Amino acid sequence: MRNEHLKDEATYDQDRLDRHLWREARATGLSRRALLKRFTAGLAAAAASGILPGMFCQKARAAGTIITPDPAFLTTVGGNNYEMRWDAVNHDDYFVANEHFYIRDHTNSVVIDPDTWSLTLTGSGVENEVALTYDELADMEQVSVVKFMECAGNGRAFFKLQQGTPAPGGQWHLGAVGVAKWTGVRLRDVLELAGVKETAVDVMPQGLDPVAGANGHVRRPMPVEKALDDETILALQMNDVPLPADHGGPVRVVVPGWIGIASIKWVGSITVSETPLITPFNSTLYTLIESPNTTGPVITSQNVKSAFELPYPATFSRGVHTLYGRSWSGAGAIKHVEFSDDGEHWHMAELIAPNYSQAWVRWKVTYNAKPGTYNLRVRAVDDAGNTQPDTVPFNKNGYMFGAVVKHPLTVTA
Ligand SMILES: Nc1nc2c(c(=O)[nH]1)N[C@H]1C(S)=C(S)[C@@H](COP(=O)(O)O)O[C@H]1N2
Ligand SMILES: [Mo]
């Protein structure tokens, strides 16, 4: 535990140094790049001592390659969609390594050269149309957020496995989620360059990936308030390296706490509108539709979920075991986590720091396993008081499976 704590401290020292460098840049009027050059000698010494890995990657131009998912860490659910294997998660690592992070593509990942990439801000809601290059974004103030990315369909397989009503779409178990440190520019700062009108209502980033059939380009409007939120960013980095192609490099949106589709990858344009924008991605898709040909509420914030770092189903021998897992919520941090092997008797799990809002908390329980078959369960409560119910209402697209998952376990003699 002590080591984990130290690791997190180191991460945050790095952030402090980053912020320091930015303050210096603003004070001296030097571009961040010029400042980086000037600091290189000093930083080289710091890097030699192991402190500042992120700084040197900052301007790296790796366009990225498409990941060939390693089946030891990622399992396919069809198409270019791979979920993280919870049984392969390293208990000690708060962050999910980029190569182990789930991938959800409506079509395919694309490799985009940052040198030819640009971002256009357009629409009735801006004062002037603006185009920005990668370098221009990289020279703006950079901020980091530690947040989960999670697909609205995470847990979809349990509509069938647990509630007996299959929902169409990728049969994710609980691995369509991961936590990373995302670094980039506040979306607000970028929108300010174009001037957002008082009358603006919706902000819609659009991806440069191939069109998703009749649904067109992947794009998803969000209310202007969420776009202007302090923590909504255009990410250029994931876990201190240039954003990998599979995760939307060179630049993606990160909308904390919200379902994954809000966080448009390979963003190429952002439309700001004075009238509400309707696309398939916020009408027929990513809404809670009860039956075909109806409409339902648009989903934004994620609910509370929990997962064991165990194979599904799990088998182990009798005796005392430490079971690990994580819980997360779109509404905040996790207040407490309870564990049960029968659904009747619940015990508090021990939380392992850190516990960041809209990211996750790791936990562990000591479990005295006796031969037999069980359904392990875990349920979390977030700091807004939201918890995990025993069942969730069916919806045609199979979103928001936040119920307590029964995790099958056989304990051998
Ligand atoms: N342009 C674009 N953005 C996209 C998608 C996509 O297919 N194209 N998939 C969305 C969905 S459904 C999810 S869950 C997240 C997945 O992000 P990841 O692949 O980095 O985990 O990206 C979102 N952003
Ligand atoms: Mo998703």
Short mmCIF file of C-alpha atoms and ligand atoms in Angstrom, two decimals:
data_model
loop_
_atom_site.label_atom_id
_atom_site.label_comp_id
_atom_site.label_asym_id
_atom_site.label_seq_id
_atom_site.Cartn_x
_atom_site.Cartn_y
_atom_site.Cartn_z
CA MET A 1 0.00 0.00 0.00
CA ARG A 2 2.83 2.36 0.88
CA ASN A 3 4.34 1.90 -2.56
CA GLU A 4 1.07 2.65 -4.30
CA HIS A 5 0.77 5.81 -2.35
CA LEU A 6 4.27 6.89 -3.30
CA LYS A 7 3.54 6.24 -6.94
CA ASP A 8 0.55 8.55 -6.83
CA GLU A 9 2.55 11.24 -5.10
CA ALA A 10 5.12 11.04 -7.89
CA THR A 11 2.40 11.50 -10.49
CA TYR A 12 1.22 14.59 -8.77
CA ASP A 13 4.69 16.03 -8.34
CA GLN A 14 4.92 15.82 -12.06
CA ASP A 15 1.70 17.76 -12.43
CA ARG A 16 2.96 20.41 -10.09
CA LEU A 17 6.07 20.80 -12.17
CA ASP A 18 3.97 20.99 -15.30
CA ARG A 19 1.90 23.74 -13.82
CA HIS A 20 5.00 25.57 -12.68
CA LEU A 21 6.38 25.46 -16.20
CA TRP A 22 3.16 26.88 -17.56
CA ARG A 23 3.12 29.72 -15.10
CA GLU A 24 6.69 30.52 -16.10
CA ALA A 25 5.72 30.43 -19.74
CA ARG A 26 2.94 32.91 -19.21
CA ALA A 27 5.07 35.18 -17.04
CA THR A 28 8.00 35.30 -19.43
CA GLY A 29 5.88 35.41 -22.58
CA LEU A 30 7.96 32.63 -24.06
CA SER A 31 6.15 29.91 -25.93
CA ARG A 32 6.00 26.65 -24.11
CA ARG A 33 8.21 25.13 -26.75
CA ALA A 34 10.88 27.81 -26.30
CA LEU A 35 10.65 27.32 -22.59
CA LEU A 36 10.97 23.59 -22.98
CA LYS A 37 14.16 24.08 -24.97
CA ARG A 38 15.51 26.38 -22.33
CA PHE A 39 14.65 23.92 -19.59
CA THR A 40 15.94 20.92 -21.45
CA ALA A 41 19.28 20.76 -19.69
CA GLY A 42 17.68 20.99 -16.26
CA LEU A 43 14.94 18.62 -17.20
CA ALA A 44 17.38 16.08 -18.53
CA ALA A 45 18.84 15.92 -15.06
CA ALA A 46 15.38 15.62 -13.56
CA ALA A 47 14.48 12.88 -16.02
CA ALA A 48 17.66 11.04 -15.15
CA SER A 49 16.39 11.01 -11.60
CA GLY A 50 13.10 9.64 -12.89
CA ILE A 51 10.76 12.55 -12.23
CA LEU A 52 9.59 14.06 -15.46
CA PRO A 53 8.82 11.51 -18.13
CA GLY A 54 5.82 13.40 -19.49
CA MET A 55 7.58 16.59 -20.42
CA PHE A 56 9.69 15.05 -23.13
CA CYS A 57 6.78 13.36 -24.78
CA GLN A 58 4.78 16.55 -24.89
CA LYS A 59 5.77 17.59 -28.39
CA ALA A 60 6.46 14.15 -29.75
CA ARG A 61 4.87 13.69 -33.13
CA ALA A 62 4.15 10.00 -33.17
CA ALA A 63 1.05 9.76 -35.35
CA GLY A 64 0.44 6.45 -33.65
CA THR A 65 -0.31 3.07 -35.03
CA ILE A 66 -3.40 0.96 -34.74
CA ILE A 67 -3.03 -1.38 -31.79
CA THR A 68 -3.01 -5.09 -32.48
CA PRO A 69 -4.87 -6.07 -29.33
CA ASP A 70 -3.02 -8.53 -27.14
CA PRO A 71 -5.57 -11.22 -26.19
CA ALA A 72 -3.90 -11.46 -22.80
CA PHE A 73 -5.28 -7.99 -22.01
CA LEU A 74 -8.08 -7.22 -24.47
CA THR A 75 -10.98 -9.42 -25.64
CA THR A 76 -12.94 -8.76 -28.82
CA VAL A 77 -16.68 -8.16 -28.72
CA GLY A 78 -16.92 -7.84 -32.54
CA GLY A 79 -15.86 -5.15 -35.01
CA ASN A 80 -13.02 -2.97 -33.83
CA ASN A 81 -14.22 -3.22 -30.24
CA TYR A 82 -12.13 -4.73 -27.47
CA GLU A 83 -12.78 -4.86 -23.78
CA MET A 84 -10.23 -4.79 -21.02
CA ARG A 85 -9.79 -8.11 -19.27
CA TRP A 86 -10.48 -7.48 -15.61
CA ASP A 87 -8.59 -10.64 -14.71
CA ALA A 88 -5.45 -9.15 -16.29
CA VAL A 89 -5.62 -5.84 -14.40
CA ASN A 90 -2.61 -5.16 -12.20
CA HIS A 91 -3.97 -4.48 -8.69
CA ASP A 92 -1.21 -1.93 -8.06
CA ASP A 93 -1.82 0.29 -11.08
CA TYR A 94 -4.42 3.03 -10.72
CA PHE A 95 -4.16 3.91 -14.42
CA VAL A 96 -4.87 1.53 -17.30
CA ALA A 97 -1.91 1.34 -19.70
CA ASN A 98 -2.78 2.70 -23.15
CA GLU A 99 -2.23 -0.73 -24.78
CA HIS A 100 -4.65 -2.32 -22.30
CA PHE A 101 -7.36 0.33 -22.58
CA TYR A 102 -10.68 -0.74 -24.14
CA ILE A 103 -11.33 0.33 -27.74
CA ARG A 104 -14.76 1.21 -29.08
CA ASP A 105 -14.98 2.22 -32.75
CA HIS A 106 -18.20 2.72 -34.67
CA THR A 107 -16.16 1.95 -37.81
CA ASN A 108 -12.37 1.85 -37.59
CA SER A 109 -9.47 3.55 -35.91
CA VAL A 110 -7.66 5.97 -38.22
CA VAL A 111 -4.07 7.22 -38.22
CA ILE A 112 -3.97 10.99 -38.67
CA ASP A 113 -0.76 12.99 -39.13
CA PRO A 114 -0.71 15.84 -36.58
CA ASP A 115 1.23 17.97 -39.08
CA THR A 116 -1.68 18.05 -41.53
CA TRP A 117 -4.47 17.90 -38.94
CA SER A 118 -6.54 20.96 -38.14
CA LEU A 119 -9.62 21.74 -36.10
CA THR A 120 -12.41 23.97 -37.42
CA LEU A 121 -14.79 25.84 -35.12
CA THR A 122 -17.93 26.75 -36.97
CA GLY A 123 -21.71 27.23 -36.73
CA SER A 124 -24.30 29.87 -35.92
CA GLY A 125 -23.20 29.96 -32.25
CA VAL A 126 -19.68 31.38 -32.86
CA GLU A 127 -18.69 34.94 -33.66
CA ASN A 128 -16.00 33.88 -36.17
CA GLU A 129 -15.01 30.65 -37.77
CA VAL A 130 -11.56 29.58 -36.58
CA ALA A 131 -9.13 26.87 -37.70
CA LEU A 132 -6.36 25.67 -35.39
CA THR A 133 -3.33 23.52 -36.05
CA TYR A 134 -1.89 20.93 -33.70
CA ASP A 135 1.02 23.24 -32.85
CA GLU A 136 -1.35 26.04 -31.97
CA LEU A 137 -3.24 23.78 -29.60
CA ALA A 138 0.00 22.43 -28.12
CA ASP A 139 1.16 25.99 -27.43
CA MET A 140 -1.97 26.82 -25.41
CA GLU A 141 -2.20 26.19 -21.67
CA GLN A 142 -2.23 22.45 -21.02
CA VAL A 143 -4.19 20.90 -18.17
CA SER A 144 -4.49 17.31 -16.97
CA VAL A 145 -7.56 15.47 -15.72
CA VAL A 146 -7.69 11.95 -14.27
CA LYS A 147 -11.01 10.51 -15.48
CA PHE A 148 -12.63 7.30 -16.62
CA MET A 149 -13.74 6.70 -20.18
CA GLU A 150 -16.66 4.27 -20.25
CA CYS A 151 -19.01 3.08 -22.96
CA ALA A 152 -22.76 3.52 -22.38
CA GLY A 153 -23.06 -0.16 -23.31
CA ASN A 154 -20.59 -1.38 -20.67
CA GLY A 155 -22.20 -4.35 -18.87
CA ARG A 156 -24.65 -4.98 -21.72
CA ALA A 157 -24.06 -8.77 -21.63
CA PHE A 158 -25.71 -8.86 -18.20
CA PHE A 159 -29.10 -7.89 -19.62
CA LYS A 160 -29.03 -11.44 -20.99
CA LEU A 161 -26.85 -13.22 -18.43
CA GLN A 162 -28.59 -11.81 -15.39
CA GLN A 163 -32.00 -10.53 -16.44
CA GLY A 164 -32.78 -12.99 -19.25
CA THR A 165 -33.51 -10.32 -21.90
CA PRO A 166 -30.66 -9.91 -24.38
CA ALA A 167 -30.00 -6.42 -25.71
CA PRO A 168 -28.52 -6.13 -29.22
CA GLY A 169 -25.04 -4.69 -29.67
CA GLY A 170 -21.55 -5.53 -28.45
CA GLN A 171 -21.83 -7.95 -25.57
CA TRP A 172 -19.52 -6.15 -23.19
CA HIS A 173 -19.05 -7.60 -19.75
CA LEU A 174 -17.59 -4.87 -17.52
CA GLY A 175 -14.39 -4.13 -19.43
CA ALA A 176 -15.56 -1.18 -21.57
CA VAL A 177 -14.05 1.21 -19.03
CA GLY A 178 -10.62 2.52 -18.11
CA VAL A 179 -9.00 5.38 -16.23
CA ALA A 180 -6.26 7.51 -17.78
CA LYS A 181 -4.57 10.83 -17.21
CA TRP A 182 -5.73 13.01 -20.11
CA THR A 183 -3.74 16.12 -20.94
CA GLY A 184 -4.67 18.89 -23.32
CA VAL A 185 -6.43 22.20 -23.73
CA ARG A 186 -9.68 23.22 -22.07
CA LEU A 187 -12.41 23.11 -24.69
CA ARG A 188 -13.56 26.41 -23.22
CA ASP A 189 -10.26 28.09 -24.08
CA VAL A 190 -10.52 26.88 -27.66
CA LEU A 191 -14.15 27.95 -28.01
CA GLU A 192 -13.23 31.39 -26.69
CA LEU A 193 -10.95 31.89 -29.70
CA ALA A 194 -14.03 31.71 -31.92
CA GLY A 195 -16.22 33.63 -29.49
CA VAL A 196 -19.25 31.74 -28.20
CA LYS A 197 -22.46 33.77 -28.53
CA GLU A 198 -24.73 34.16 -25.51
CA THR A 199 -27.41 32.50 -27.60
CA ALA A 200 -25.40 29.31 -28.23
CA VAL A 201 -27.07 26.13 -26.93
CA ASP A 202 -25.26 23.08 -28.33
CA VAL A 203 -21.62 22.21 -29.06
CA MET A 204 -21.06 19.28 -31.41
CA PRO A 205 -17.61 17.78 -32.04
CA GLN A 206 -17.35 15.53 -35.10
CA GLY A 207 -14.85 12.75 -35.81
CA LEU A 208 -12.66 12.31 -38.89
CA ASP A 209 -13.14 8.52 -38.90
CA PRO A 210 -15.13 6.92 -41.74
CA VAL A 211 -18.91 7.41 -41.72
CA ALA A 212 -20.85 4.92 -39.60
CA GLY A 213 -23.33 3.78 -42.29
CA ALA A 214 -26.59 5.71 -42.39
CA ASN A 215 -25.66 7.43 -39.13
CA GLY A 216 -23.01 9.52 -40.90
CA HIS A 217 -19.89 10.83 -39.20
CA VAL A 218 -19.62 10.08 -35.50
CA ARG A 219 -20.71 13.29 -33.79
CA ARG A 220 -22.55 14.10 -30.61
CA PRO A 221 -23.89 17.42 -29.38
CA MET A 222 -23.52 18.46 -25.76
CA PRO A 223 -25.10 21.46 -24.03
CA VAL A 224 -22.89 24.55 -24.12
CA GLU A 225 -22.64 24.48 -20.29
CA LYS A 226 -20.88 21.10 -20.35
CA ALA A 227 -18.59 22.23 -23.17
CA LEU A 228 -17.53 25.26 -21.11
CA ASP A 229 -16.94 23.17 -17.96
CA ASP A 230 -13.47 23.53 -16.44
CA GLU A 231 -12.70 19.85 -16.89
CA THR A 232 -13.96 19.27 -20.43
CA ILE A 233 -10.84 19.15 -22.57
CA LEU A 234 -9.40 18.47 -25.99
CA ALA A 235 -6.83 15.81 -25.09
CA LEU A 236 -3.48 15.62 -26.90
CA GLN A 237 -2.02 13.10 -24.49
CA MET A 238 -3.10 9.94 -22.73
CA ASN A 239 -1.01 8.85 -19.75
CA ASP A 240 1.79 11.27 -20.71
CA VAL A 241 2.31 10.17 -24.30
CA PRO A 242 0.74 11.50 -27.52
CA LEU A 243 -2.81 10.22 -27.82
CA PRO A 244 -2.63 6.80 -29.54
CA ALA A 245 -4.50 6.36 -32.84
CA ASP A 246 -7.01 3.91 -31.33
CA HIS A 247 -7.98 6.42 -28.70
CA GLY A 248 -8.53 9.29 -31.11
CA GLY A 249 -5.07 10.74 -31.80
CA PRO A 250 -3.94 13.34 -32.48
CA VAL A 251 -6.80 15.02 -30.60
CA ARG A 252 -10.00 13.83 -28.92
CA VAL A 253 -12.61 15.34 -26.66
CA VAL A 254 -12.76 14.17 -23.03
CA VAL A 255 -16.09 14.87 -21.34
CA PRO A 256 -15.69 13.78 -17.70
CA GLY A 257 -18.33 11.57 -16.14
CA TRP A 258 -20.36 11.21 -19.31
CA ILE A 259 -20.88 8.16 -21.51
CA GLY A 260 -18.02 7.47 -23.94
CA ILE A 261 -19.79 8.71 -27.08
CA ALA A 262 -19.61 12.29 -25.73
CA SER A 263 -15.81 12.05 -25.97
CA ILE A 264 -15.41 12.24 -29.75
CA LYS A 265 -12.15 10.76 -31.04
CA TRP A 266 -10.16 12.09 -34.05
CA VAL A 267 -12.05 15.37 -33.69
CA GLY A 268 -11.87 17.49 -36.87
CA SER A 269 -14.58 20.07 -36.41
CA ILE A 270 -16.74 21.52 -33.69
CA THR A 271 -20.09 23.08 -34.52
CA VAL A 272 -21.59 25.55 -32.08
CA SER A 273 -25.28 26.07 -32.65
CA GLU A 274 -27.97 28.50 -31.53
CA THR A 275 -30.57 25.80 -32.04
CA PRO A 276 -30.58 22.28 -30.56
CA LEU A 277 -28.72 19.78 -32.73
CA ILE A 278 -30.20 16.35 -33.41
CA THR A 279 -28.09 13.49 -34.79
CA PRO A 280 -28.58 9.71 -34.65
CA PHE A 281 -26.03 9.76 -31.81
CA ASN A 282 -28.41 11.63 -29.52
CA SER A 283 -31.78 10.42 -30.80
CA THR A 284 -32.01 6.79 -31.88
CA LEU A 285 -28.64 5.95 -30.32
CA TYR A 286 -27.51 6.67 -26.77
CA THR A 287 -31.03 7.28 -25.52
CA LEU A 288 -33.02 4.98 -23.25
CA ILE A 289 -35.42 3.55 -25.80
CA GLU A 290 -37.86 0.96 -24.46
CA SER A 291 -39.01 -0.44 -27.80
CA PRO A 292 -38.22 0.14 -31.50
CA ASN A 293 -39.47 3.31 -33.18
CA THR A 294 -39.77 5.29 -30.00
CA THR A 295 -37.59 7.95 -28.52
CA GLY A 296 -36.35 8.24 -24.98
CA PRO A 297 -34.22 10.37 -22.71
CA VAL A 298 -30.70 11.22 -23.87
CA ILE A 299 -28.06 9.64 -21.63
CA THR A 300 -25.30 11.89 -20.38
CA SER A 301 -23.78 11.05 -16.97
CA GLN A 302 -22.66 7.52 -16.17
CA ASN A 303 -24.15 5.57 -13.26
CA VAL A 304 -22.35 3.66 -10.49
CA LYS A 305 -20.61 0.38 -11.34
CA SER A 306 -18.19 -2.05 -9.74
CA ALA A 307 -16.05 -4.91 -11.01
CA PHE A 308 -13.87 -7.64 -9.53
CA GLU A 309 -10.35 -8.11 -10.84
CA LEU A 310 -11.16 -11.79 -11.41
CA PRO A 311 -11.86 -14.06 -14.38
CA TYR A 312 -15.57 -14.38 -15.21
CA PRO A 313 -16.52 -16.96 -14.02
CA ALA A 314 -13.85 -17.42 -11.33
CA THR A 315 -12.46 -20.58 -9.75
CA PHE A 316 -10.06 -20.81 -6.87
CA SER A 317 -9.06 -23.08 -4.03
CA ARG A 318 -10.37 -23.02 -0.48
CA GLY A 319 -8.69 -20.76 2.02
CA VAL A 320 -8.14 -17.09 2.62
CA HIS A 321 -7.86 -14.89 -0.48
CA THR A 322 -7.60 -11.16 -1.02
CA LEU A 323 -10.09 -10.11 -3.68
CA TYR A 324 -9.49 -6.85 -5.54
CA GLY A 325 -11.71 -4.67 -7.66
CA ARG A 326 -12.73 -1.12 -8.53
CA SER A 327 -15.86 1.06 -8.37
CA TRP A 328 -16.68 4.26 -10.20
CA SER A 329 -19.43 6.82 -10.82
CA GLY A 330 -20.12 9.60 -13.31
CA ALA A 331 -21.44 11.78 -10.49
CA GLY A 332 -18.37 11.98 -8.26
CA ALA A 333 -16.08 9.90 -6.08
CA ILE A 334 -17.00 6.63 -4.35
CA LYS A 335 -18.02 6.83 -0.69
CA HIS A 336 -18.06 3.15 0.20
CA VAL A 337 -18.13 -0.32 -1.29
CA GLU A 338 -19.78 -3.45 0.12
CA PHE A 339 -19.09 -7.10 -0.69
CA SER A 340 -21.27 -10.21 -0.38
CA ASP A 341 -21.09 -13.84 -1.50
CA ASP A 342 -24.81 -14.56 -0.94
CA GLY A 343 -26.65 -11.28 -1.56
CA GLU A 344 -27.77 -11.15 2.07
CA HIS A 345 -24.73 -10.54 4.21
CA TRP A 346 -22.69 -7.51 3.22
CA HIS A 347 -19.26 -6.42 4.45
CA MET A 348 -17.37 -3.20 3.84
CA ALA A 349 -14.49 -3.42 1.38
CA GLU A 350 -11.29 -1.54 2.17
CA LEU A 351 -10.75 1.39 -0.19
CA ILE A 352 -7.24 1.95 -1.57
CA ALA A 353 -6.22 5.58 -2.25
CA PRO A 354 -6.45 7.55 -4.47
CA ASN A 355 -10.18 8.06 -4.96
CA TYR A 356 -10.63 10.67 -7.70
CA SER A 357 -14.00 12.00 -8.77
CA GLN A 358 -15.29 10.50 -12.06
CA ALA A 359 -12.33 8.12 -12.13
CA TRP A 360 -12.40 5.07 -9.83
CA VAL A 361 -11.36 3.74 -6.46
CA ARG A 362 -9.60 0.44 -5.98
CA TRP A 363 -10.73 -1.77 -3.10
CA LYS A 364 -9.96 -5.12 -1.54
CA VAL A 365 -11.69 -7.65 0.67
CA THR A 366 -10.32 -10.56 2.63
CA TYR A 367 -12.37 -13.61 1.76
CA ASN A 368 -12.34 -16.97 3.48
CA ALA A 369 -13.36 -19.28 0.64
CA LYS A 370 -15.09 -22.56 1.47
CA PRO A 371 -15.76 -25.24 -1.15
CA GLY A 372 -18.96 -24.62 -3.09
CA THR A 373 -20.41 -22.36 -5.75
CA TYR A 374 -21.22 -18.72 -5.14
CA ASN A 375 -22.25 -15.48 -6.77
CA LEU A 376 -19.89 -12.79 -5.56
CA ARG A 377 -21.41 -9.33 -5.49
CA VAL A 378 -20.16 -5.86 -4.89
CA ARG A 379 -22.06 -2.60 -4.72
CA ALA A 380 -20.81 0.93 -4.33
CA VAL A 381 -22.28 4.21 -3.15
CA ASP A 382 -20.96 7.48 -4.57
CA ASP A 383 -20.63 10.73 -2.70
CA ALA A 384 -23.91 11.97 -4.19
CA GLY A 385 -25.66 8.97 -2.60
CA ASN A 386 -26.21 7.02 -5.85
CA THR A 387 -25.89 3.27 -5.52
CA GLN A 388 -26.31 0.06 -7.50
CA PRO A 389 -29.77 -1.54 -7.66
CA ASP A 390 -30.40 -5.30 -7.97
CA THR A 391 -31.91 -4.95 -11.45
CA VAL A 392 -32.14 -2.21 -14.07
CA PRO A 393 -35.04 -1.56 -16.47
CA PHE A 394 -34.54 -3.10 -19.90
CA ASN A 395 -33.86 -0.69 -22.73
CA LYS A 396 -33.62 -1.64 -26.38
CA ASN A 397 -30.05 -0.44 -26.84
CA GLY A 398 -28.77 -2.12 -23.69
CA TYR A 399 -27.26 0.91 -21.98
CA MET A 400 -26.51 1.75 -18.37
CA PHE A 401 -26.32 -1.71 -16.81
CA GLY A 402 -25.53 -0.41 -13.33
CA ALA A 403 -27.13 -3.27 -11.37
CA VAL A 404 -25.10 -5.37 -8.93
CA VAL A 405 -23.38 -8.02 -11.04
CA LYS A 406 -23.45 -11.61 -9.80
CA HIS A 407 -19.92 -12.86 -10.38
CA PRO A 408 -19.91 -16.69 -10.46
CA LEU A 409 -17.28 -18.40 -8.30
CA THR A 410 -16.45 -22.04 -7.73
CA VAL A 411 -14.28 -22.81 -4.73
CA THR A 412 -12.54 -26.16 -5.04
CA ALA A 413 -11.78 -28.40 -2.08
N1 LIG B 1 -14.97 9.75 -33.79
C1 LIG B 1 -15.36 8.81 -32.94
N2 LIG B 1 -15.42 9.09 -31.63
C2 LIG B 1 -15.80 8.15 -30.74
C3 LIG B 1 -16.19 6.86 -31.19
C4 LIG B 1 -16.09 6.57 -32.58
O1 LIG B 1 -16.36 5.47 -33.04
N3 LIG B 1 -15.67 7.58 -33.42
N4 LIG B 1 -16.63 5.95 -30.26
C5 LIG B 1 -17.21 6.52 -29.03
C6 LIG B 1 -17.56 5.55 -28.04
S1 LIG B 1 -19.05 4.75 -28.28
C7 LIG B 1 -16.79 5.34 -26.93
S2 LIG B 1 -17.31 4.29 -25.71
C8 LIG B 1 -15.48 5.98 -26.77
C9 LIG B 1 -14.38 4.93 -26.68
O2 LIG B 1 -13.12 5.49 -26.47
P1 LIG B 1 -11.81 4.57 -26.51
O3 LIG B 1 -11.85 3.72 -27.75
O4 LIG B 1 -10.65 5.49 -26.45
O5 LIG B 1 -11.88 3.70 -25.28
O6 LIG B 1 -15.15 6.85 -27.85
C10 LIG B 1 -16.26 7.54 -28.42
N5 LIG B 1 -15.80 8.46 -29.42
MO MO B 2 -19.55 3.72 -26.33
#
